[in-house]
Amino acid sequence: MRDIQNENDIRNIPLQKVGVKNVKYPIVVLDKVHGKQQTSATVDLFVNLPHNYKGTHMSRFIEVFHKYHQNLSMTHFLEMLDEMRKKLNAEKSFCSITFPYFIEKKAPVSESPAVMQYVCSYEACSSEDGSDFYVTIEVPIATLCPCSKAISEYGAHNQRGLVKVKVLYTEFFWIEDVISMIESCASTPLYSLLKRKDEKYVTEYAYDNPRFVEDVVREVYLGLDKMNFSYFSVEAETEESIHNHNAYAFTEKTR
Amino acid sequence: MRDIQNENDIRNIPLQKVGVKNVKYPIVVLDKVHGKQQTSATVDLFVNLPHNYKGTHMSRFIEVFHKYHQNLSMTHFLEMLDEMRKKLNAEKSFCSITFPYFIEKKAPVSESPAVMQYVCSYEACSSEDGSDFYVTIEVPIATLCPCSKAISEYGAHNQRGLVKVKVLYTEFFWIEDVISMIESCASTPLYSLLKRKDEKYVTEYAYDNPRFVEDVVREVYLGLDKMNFSYFSVEAETEESIHNHNAYAFTEKTR
Amino acid sequence: MRDIQNENDIRNIPLQKVGVKNVKYPIVVLDKVHGKQQTSATVDLFVNLPHNYKGTHMSRFIEVFHKYHQNLSMTHFLEMLDEMRKKLNAEKSFCSITFPYFIEKKAPVSESPAVMQYVCSYEACSSEDGSDFYVTIEVPIATLCPCSKAISEYGAHNQRGLVKVKVLYTEFFWIEDVISMIESCASTPLYSLLKRKDEKYVTEYAYDNPRFVEDVVREVYLGLDKMNFSYFSVEAETEESIHNHNAYAFTEKTR
Amino acid sequence: MRDIQNENDIRNIPLQKVGVKNVKYPIVVLDKVHGKQQTSATVDLFVNLPHNYKGTHMSRFIEVFHKYHQNLSMTHFLEMLDEMRKKLNAEKSFCSITFPYFIEKKAPVSESPAVMQYVCSYEACSSEDGSDFYVTIEVPIATLCPCSKAISEYGAHNQRGLVKVKVLYTEFFWIEDVISMIESCASTPLYSLLKRKDEKYVTEYAYDNPRFVEDVVREVYLGLDKMNFSYFSVEAETEESIHNHNAYAFTEKTR
């Protein structure tokens, strides 16, 4: 049977990335409390394609990923990437997976338990010379506006927001630890379940801790720096309760 | 050339709707201030299909819509729907269009002008016996939680939300008038541009007007009732600033 | 502590639905092959609110759902709904959960295994008089256009599409069985992994089985009817490869 | 009134970007046929923030954008960006706007007219030393798989896809010209309206012009190179009709 992908291409244009995108797959990742967590991922898998090849073999991406999907700890993720590169005869392989990660969290006063979702991504590029591996963690928070509090007789606008950090993986860490640190930088963390006494606590706590998006990214910057990540970026986006658009701030540690 | 769609179907299953979906088209609608407003719509166009026909003729939907797209006042919208029904030899025709509608709005104290977007839909079904035509209007607002205000020493959680009303069209009305009424039912309307003195005003105004989602839909209900719509529904969904999920309320006028 | 929600409301407007929306939670559902499947859901939880109450108690929804989330078989889902109704002192309770469901599937010739995702929903309303429970299943398929095949010298446009069925639950059934039936009604089922000999098989199979969206919904109608569902609806939407919009058909079994 | 944003920050962390995101605004851009086109945009506006300032003044972004929104030709876009930088006392300003752009297009045989939508973006960064301005254009196309055609007795899977090019703006060009070139690189362009004779033409045309995603990005690369853009990237993503995931290829001109 003819193998067109393997034929010669004379246009002399190498492709940086070719592969499959938006693959939906169940995966298993590590969990600090329960050991393992089964969740569902959106997956992109690419390799580079030299100028003289007409196409890549798309089915091989799924073959390799299928083999690893039940055990995607950070270290197995990199192993999978190496195998993909070799199986596709490529110089570079890329993979990104995005998945909801669930953690049980107690309300601050009543201690009622409920589950929070945090969206996470692993994103890596592997070559013979090694790999770059980034972990992205999204943490929903609330911010209470310091300007609104300062200029108003009473009240202060506050809103839900999302902090997104991207860190360069160099040694193993728990996603849970980064999430806790980020939540401590907000006007208040969010909860899935709050009884009335919790709501009072959270309302007053936020009023006592006003934060601009600018403050949130700076506080998170200090926190990540203390955790010794060699590179990271931080962004925060808040769904301003007085506008129909969002406030945004971004910073990164320069290497 | 063979016309398979026109051939006989023996499975004896009539189809309630068949047609085209997610068509992206520029449209022109009426504007209370400027006479006309050019905007962009997502369009669904359907007819019913009797059990004995194999298929419908999809290109005719676009032909009819194209003819009308530069003039989609509410009355022309119904005319278009009738023409579609006849051209497709159907008993019923359906159309829904969803579009952003823009209105200039001044800040409450500084009176600085800026534009707000409101997402609107027209949705109608036409048959020989007449038509049902619904207009949906989405208005972003803020709510400040009455419970949080009552139980806390200071502050109160507040958040952006969205009110969505769907009214049965019986006679002409301005979208602008429904939007103003809805905004008056919120803890505060939203603005695209607020200077510091506006922000102080809006913050205090919201604190003075706490509203649950339940309150908002009830107030809007009373407002639509006064405007004499014979049928309507109201829903409100707020992006709770202390949770990562939304609060929701829905009611409708029973006919 | 003041309980505003419990206070009297004098506006005389009952609310059909009030509660929480877009809650993200891990859940466990039944799996025909493995017994149980852990996945992640988007959850809406509502009750009705009589005209004389000011508000509902939002935290109770999460309390009840949390108790059941590790065991959401179809029968436990209805139990949960009853408990929610009672705990909220309501006449009616509503719940909908939407989740990706994963099934391993072999390629048609090479039999290479890979996983496919199918989005499913449970949606129910419970009252003292009993409950209505609908299960929705979305199955991606391909259609090859019979008209394009008939009028062209060679080739035929084909595309990915999505079939969505909603069935009234009366007795237990396996989601897997509905999915197999739907896939047999398409020009071809989809696969996550196809080797070259599989691709040849699937290409020719689709060319031998041309289907309009109208054909697909009629074939699925016949299939669901044979499975004895007392009520169901079927819709198909295909991402036409020659247009930038979709073709659509809908039918339902009238009770 | 206190101006907290203007106060001193001692954390010593400069922010690369701070501003407003997801602003919805009507805009007017140039149109090759009609002179001007009114459409609707999603807008992000940022500046950098030196380490010693606590916050930025968010309302000024909207003030500047409002002034320019009725006239956003490529050159006015850059002017707006300069004014924003000065008004915010920043070293750098950033703006991206994304908008649907509409072009009337005739069917290939019947010449029936209808409108196609193409999503476009302007994205620029301005500093005292000049500016980088990128224009992104998304063009929906169809691809017919060369492998499927070669190995199958008859038929070939084909599907809708999206080509996305990003070019560095150095001198004025018409979006329309880039779109035409991209459409000529596909297995077939898409149309909003095709009569039966058009459908026959398009079906056979696609079968005569099989293209992998790899082929499409290489052909578009050659086309952009001929148009003398000094930098560009090209990506193509196709909604594979035999899979539930997409095929993808990316390349860029190295400077």
mmCIF file of C-alpha atoms in Angstrom, chain A residues 1-2 4-5 9 11 13-23 46 49-51 53-56 58 62 146-147 150-151 212-215 217-219 221-222 237 244-252, chain D residues 1-2 4-5 9 11 13-23 46 49-51 53-56 58 62 146-147 150-151 212-215 217-219 221-222 237 244-252:
data_model
loop_
_atom_site.group_PDB
_atom_site.id
_atom_site.type_symbol
_atom_site.label_atom_id
_atom_site.label_comp_id
_atom_site.label_asym_id
_atom_site.label_seq_id
_atom_site.Cartn_x
_atom_site.Cartn_y
_atom_site.Cartn_z
ATOM 1 C CA MET A 1 0.000 0.000 0.000
ATOM 2 C CA ARG A 2 1.398 3.381 -1.024
ATOM 3 C CA ILE A 4 2.555 9.015 0.499
ATOM 4 C CA GLN A 5 3.632 10.579 3.793
ATOM 5 C CA ASP A 9 8.873 16.831 -0.814
ATOM 6 C CA ARG A 11 9.256 22.598 -1.711
ATOM 7 C CA ILE A 13 10.064 24.045 3.704
ATOM 8 C CA PRO A 14 10.622 22.366 7.071
ATOM 9 C CA LEU A 15 7.628 22.312 9.435
ATOM 10 C CA GLN A 16 8.198 23.224 13.105
ATOM 11 C CA LYS A 17 5.139 21.260 14.221
ATOM 12 C CA VAL A 18 2.856 18.661 12.724
ATOM 13 C CA GLY A 19 0.542 16.264 14.523
ATOM 14 C CA VAL A 20 -2.824 15.869 16.199
ATOM 15 C CA LYS A 21 -4.790 18.403 18.206
ATOM 16 C CA ASN A 22 -7.770 18.414 20.550
ATOM 17 C CA VAL A 23 -7.588 14.697 21.326
ATOM 18 C CA PHE A 46 3.361 17.183 17.534
ATOM 19 C CA LEU A 49 8.969 17.504 10.006
ATOM 20 C CA PRO A 50 12.157 17.915 7.921
ATOM 21 C CA HIS A 51 11.793 19.747 4.599
ATOM 22 C CA TYR A 53 9.318 14.574 3.900
ATOM 23 C CA LYS A 54 5.802 14.999 2.555
ATOM 24 C CA GLY A 55 3.919 14.130 5.752
ATOM 25 C CA THR A 56 3.942 12.597 9.205
ATOM 26 C CA MET A 58 -0.587 10.641 12.575
ATOM 27 C CA ILE A 62 -2.162 8.038 19.457
ATOM 28 C CA PRO A 146 -8.171 48.798 47.093
ATOM 29 C CA CYS A 147 -9.116 51.975 45.193
ATOM 30 C CA ALA A 150 -10.258 53.772 49.809
ATOM 31 C CA ILE A 151 -12.516 56.267 48.035
ATOM 32 C CA PHE A 212 -5.430 44.942 42.671
ATOM 33 C CA VAL A 213 -4.612 42.415 39.920
ATOM 34 C CA GLU A 214 -1.226 44.099 40.048
ATOM 35 C CA ASP A 215 -0.862 43.168 43.741
ATOM 36 C CA VAL A 217 0.686 38.894 40.459
ATOM 37 C CA ARG A 218 3.391 40.559 42.547
ATOM 38 C CA GLU A 219 2.541 38.511 45.638
ATOM 39 C CA TYR A 221 5.790 36.263 42.044
ATOM 40 C CA LEU A 222 7.335 36.503 45.506
ATOM 41 C CA GLU A 237 -7.521 38.267 35.163
ATOM 42 C CA ASN A 244 -18.325 44.083 31.541
ATOM 43 C CA HIS A 245 -14.639 43.550 30.815
ATOM 44 C CA ASN A 246 -11.718 42.158 32.798
ATOM 45 C CA ALA A 247 -8.672 43.630 34.498
ATOM 46 C CA TYR A 248 -5.377 41.917 33.702
ATOM 47 C CA ALA A 249 -1.753 41.844 34.856
ATOM 48 C CA PHE A 250 1.223 39.754 33.734
ATOM 49 C CA THR A 251 4.814 39.369 34.857
ATOM 50 C CA GLU A 252 7.564 36.798 34.451
ATOM 51 C CA MET D 1 -9.661 61.725 46.451
ATOM 52 C CA ARG D 2 -6.872 59.262 47.150
ATOM 53 C CA ILE D 4 -3.760 54.514 45.308
ATOM 54 C CA GLN D 5 -2.617 53.422 41.865
ATOM 55 C CA ASP D 9 5.307 50.006 45.473
ATOM 56 C CA ARG D 11 8.117 44.930 46.138
ATOM 57 C CA ILE D 13 8.650 43.750 40.622
ATOM 58 C CA PRO D 14 7.998 45.411 37.252
ATOM 59 C CA LEU D 15 4.922 44.159 35.353
ATOM 60 C CA GLN D 16 5.270 43.466 31.618
ATOM 61 C CA LYS D 17 1.560 43.979 31.007
ATOM 62 C CA VAL D 18 -1.334 45.467 32.909
ATOM 63 C CA GLY D 19 -4.655 46.666 31.530
ATOM 64 C CA VAL D 20 -8.101 45.599 30.364
ATOM 65 C CA LYS D 21 -9.128 42.418 28.581
ATOM 66 C CA ASN D 22 -12.143 41.132 26.693
ATOM 67 C CA VAL D 23 -13.598 44.583 26.019
ATOM 68 C CA PHE D 46 -2.176 46.873 28.110
ATOM 69 C CA LEU D 49 4.111 49.092 34.746
ATOM 70 C CA PRO D 50 7.442 50.066 36.338
ATOM 71 C CA HIS D 51 8.327 48.357 39.618
ATOM 72 C CA TYR D 53 4.097 52.099 40.815
ATOM 73 C CA LYS D 54 1.290 50.335 42.632
ATOM 74 C CA GLY D 55 -1.213 50.249 39.758
ATOM 75 C CA THR D 56 -2.304 51.571 36.395
ATOM 76 C CA MET D 58 -7.670 51.388 33.765
ATOM 77 C CA ILE D 62 -11.115 52.923 27.267
ATOM 78 C CA PRO D 146 -3.998 12.405 -0.437
ATOM 79 C CA CYS D 147 -3.295 9.188 1.477
ATOM 80 C CA ALA D 150 -4.265 6.931 -2.993
ATOM 81 C CA ILE D 151 -5.020 3.795 -0.991
ATOM 82 C CA PHE D 212 -2.461 17.177 3.666
ATOM 83 C CA VAL D 213 -2.351 19.912 6.340
ATOM 84 C CA GLU D 214 1.381 19.738 5.684
ATOM 85 C CA ASP D 215 0.789 20.622 2.009
ATOM 86 C CA VAL D 217 0.924 25.260 5.157
ATOM 87 C CA ARG D 218 3.755 24.778 2.658
ATOM 88 C CA GLU D 219 1.712 26.205 -0.227
ATOM 89 C CA TYR D 221 4.245 29.681 2.949
ATOM 90 C CA LEU D 222 5.243 29.979 -0.716
ATOM 91 C CA GLU D 237 -5.967 22.668 11.586
ATOM 92 C CA ASN D 244 -12.855 13.067 16.546
ATOM 93 C CA HIS D 245 -9.642 15.070 16.765
ATOM 94 C CA ASN D 246 -7.855 17.462 14.417
ATOM 95 C CA ALA D 247 -4.741 17.317 12.251
ATOM 96 C CA TYR D 248 -2.355 20.244 12.613
ATOM 97 C CA ALA D 249 0.731 21.756 10.963
ATOM 98 C CA PHE D 250 2.729 24.905 11.704
ATOM 99 C CA THR D 251 5.662 26.668 10.098
ATOM 100 C CA GLU D 252 7.156 30.141 10.186
#
